[in-house]
Amino acid sequence: MELTARAFWLRSPGHGEIRDVTLTPPADGEVLVRTLFSGVSRGTETLVFRGGVPESQHASMRAPFQDGDFPAPVKYGYLSVGQVEEGPASLLGRTVFCLYPHQTRYVVPASAVTVVPESVPAARAVLAGTVETAVNALWDAAPLIGDRIAVVGGGMVGCSVAALLARFPGVRVQLVDADPARGDIARALGVDFALPEDAAGECDLVVHASATEAGLTRSLELLAQEGTVLELSWYGDRRVSLPLGEAFHSRRLVVRSSQVGSVSPARRASRTYADRLALALELLAEPAFDALITGECAFEELPDVMAKLASGSIPGLCHRVVYDDV
């Protein structure tokens, strides 16, 4: 019997569609996964949907199982949770996470899936890729006991970083965002919240994740002497300017990048990509992370919903996609 599936494609910038696809039956060492849920990574996926990936970044921005090329047509995404229908006995029937686009079924190498712990609901596991980014950011930042920390930008990544920092002993952590509604999410995560003008200063570390010039500027203003801004935002084809005059040099401030495409050098000798993702899934046993899922739709609705997410008419953080068989 021919294996078929349905997949979400970006037909052209701003226009998505559902396409039928034919699957090759799984070979030895491969798995057939039936998708239960997928998640829309709002920042990156809406940028892709708008056609905003710079040509210079087409290669580095490719998702692991992407089909097509930027700007379009392209099948893009990387937050998929499903159940293994065919494959090695050790994985058969297990719930797994995979960096796969939005598609009802797919065949991948068994090494490409990570088993979701029984303590983590499948519906929450779509956050694994985002929490993995947060884990890598904190490996890069290496916060210390007693640090004064701000997270500027209350999107999916910023909230995930703040949620993990809230578990560090003795730190002062504050989530900073221009949208007062993010205060409710911060409280659900057990984190203090402030508007940019009210944020506490003299920070040893500021994690910036707002993807705005104003947010990065405010991050520098919140630093103590010799403090560090860890930059998580990706601006696509936009240019940003920074106030690197004034007291930037005299106060010996640092701006450092972090990118989930590589494991933090400090951890490279002992930690792998698989280790990082497995840790992210373990951390998702915490029910507070449910606060990051603020919307839901059926898979067939995704072309219309993605356009609304890209335009901002559907607000919120992670948008979860539910598949027919759930």
mmCIF file with all atom_site columns, C-alpha atoms in Angstrom, residues 138 141-151 161-175 190-192 202-205:
data_model
loop_
_atom_site.group_PDB
_atom_site.id
_atom_site.type_symbol
_atom_site.label_atom_id
_atom_site.label_alt_id
_atom_site.label_comp_id
_atom_site.label_asym_id
_atom_site.label_entity_id
_atom_site.label_seq_id
_atom_site.pdbx_PDB_ins_code
_atom_site.Cartn_x
_atom_site.Cartn_y
_atom_site.Cartn_z
_atom_site.occupancy
_atom_site.B_iso_or_equiv
_atom_site.pdbx_formal_charge
_atom_site.auth_seq_id
_atom_site.auth_comp_id
_atom_site.auth_asym_id
_atom_site.auth_atom_id
_atom_site.pdbx_PDB_model_num
ATOM 1  C CA . LEU A 1 138 ? 22.433 29.361 29.615 1.00 0.00 ? 138 LEU A CA 1
ATOM 2  C CA . ALA A 1 141 ? 25.896 32.658 29.632 1.00 0.00 ? 141 ALA A CA 1
ATOM 3  C CA . ALA A 1 142 ? 27.016 30.473 32.571 1.00 0.00 ? 142 ALA A CA 1
ATOM 4  C CA . PRO A 1 143 ? 25.136 32.483 35.243 1.00 0.00 ? 143 PRO A CA 1
ATOM 5  C CA . LEU A 1 144 ? 26.441 32.389 38.793 1.00 0.00 ? 144 LEU A CA 1
ATOM 6  C CA . ILE A 1 145 ? 24.742 32.107 42.166 1.00 0.00 ? 145 ILE A CA 1
ATOM 7  C CA . GLY A 1 146 ? 23.590 35.557 43.245 1.00 0.00 ? 146 GLY A CA 1
ATOM 8  C CA . ASP A 1 147 ? 23.682 37.126 39.771 1.00 0.00 ? 147 ASP A CA 1
ATOM 9  C CA . ARG A 1 148 ? 21.309 39.985 38.970 1.00 0.00 ? 148 ARG A CA 1
ATOM 10 C CA . ILE A 1 149 ? 19.722 39.037 35.638 1.00 0.00 ? 149 ILE A CA 1
ATOM 11 C CA . ALA A 1 150 ? 17.189 40.503 33.249 1.00 0.00 ? 150 ALA A CA 1
ATOM 12 C CA . VAL A 1 151 ? 15.621 38.742 30.277 1.00 0.00 ? 151 VAL A CA 1
ATOM 13 C CA . VAL A 1 161 ? 15.190 31.317 29.483 1.00 0.00 ? 161 VAL A CA 1
ATOM 14 C CA . ALA A 1 162 ? 13.457 33.149 32.346 1.00 0.00 ? 162 ALA A CA 1
ATOM 15 C CA . ALA A 1 163 ? 11.691 29.960 33.455 1.00 0.00 ? 163 ALA A CA 1
ATOM 16 C CA . LEU A 1 164 ? 14.995 28.088 33.663 1.00 0.00 ? 164 LEU A CA 1
ATOM 17 C CA . LEU A 1 165 ? 16.759 30.966 35.418 1.00 0.00 ? 165 LEU A CA 1
ATOM 18 C CA . ALA A 1 166 ? 14.030 30.992 38.050 1.00 0.00 ? 166 ALA A CA 1
ATOM 19 C CA . ARG A 1 167 ? 15.410 27.619 39.193 1.00 0.00 ? 167 ARG A CA 1
ATOM 20 C CA . PHE A 1 168 ? 18.917 28.985 39.795 1.00 0.00 ? 168 PHE A CA 1
ATOM 21 C CA . PRO A 1 169 ? 19.694 29.529 43.493 1.00 0.00 ? 169 PRO A CA 1
ATOM 22 C CA . GLY A 1 170 ? 20.001 33.070 44.760 1.00 0.00 ? 170 GLY A CA 1
ATOM 23 C CA . VAL A 1 171 ? 19.555 34.908 41.455 1.00 0.00 ? 171 VAL A CA 1
ATOM 24 C CA . ARG A 1 172 ? 17.458 37.993 40.911 1.00 0.00 ? 172 ARG A CA 1
ATOM 25 C CA . VAL A 1 173 ? 15.697 37.398 37.591 1.00 0.00 ? 173 VAL A CA 1
ATOM 26 C CA . GLN A 1 174 ? 13.217 39.708 35.919 1.00 0.00 ? 174 GLN A CA 1
ATOM 27 C CA . LEU A 1 175 ? 11.380 39.277 32.616 1.00 0.00 ? 175 LEU A CA 1
ATOM 28 C CA . GLY A 1 190 ? 7.320  32.070 38.757 1.00 0.00 ? 190 GLY A CA 1
ATOM 29 C CA . VAL A 1 191 ? 9.296  35.055 37.438 1.00 0.00 ? 191 VAL A CA 1
ATOM 30 C CA . ASP A 1 192 ? 9.179  38.758 38.316 1.00 0.00 ? 192 ASP A CA 1
ATOM 31 C CA . GLU A 1 202 ? 22.822 47.014 37.712 1.00 0.00 ? 202 GLU A CA 1
ATOM 32 C CA . CYS A 1 203 ? 22.518 43.594 36.067 1.00 0.00 ? 203 CYS A CA 1
ATOM 33 C CA . ASP A 1 204 ? 25.470 41.244 35.814 1.00 0.00 ? 204 ASP A CA 1
ATOM 34 C CA . LEU A 1 205 ? 23.783 39.558 32.851 1.00 0.00 ? 205 LEU A CA 1
#
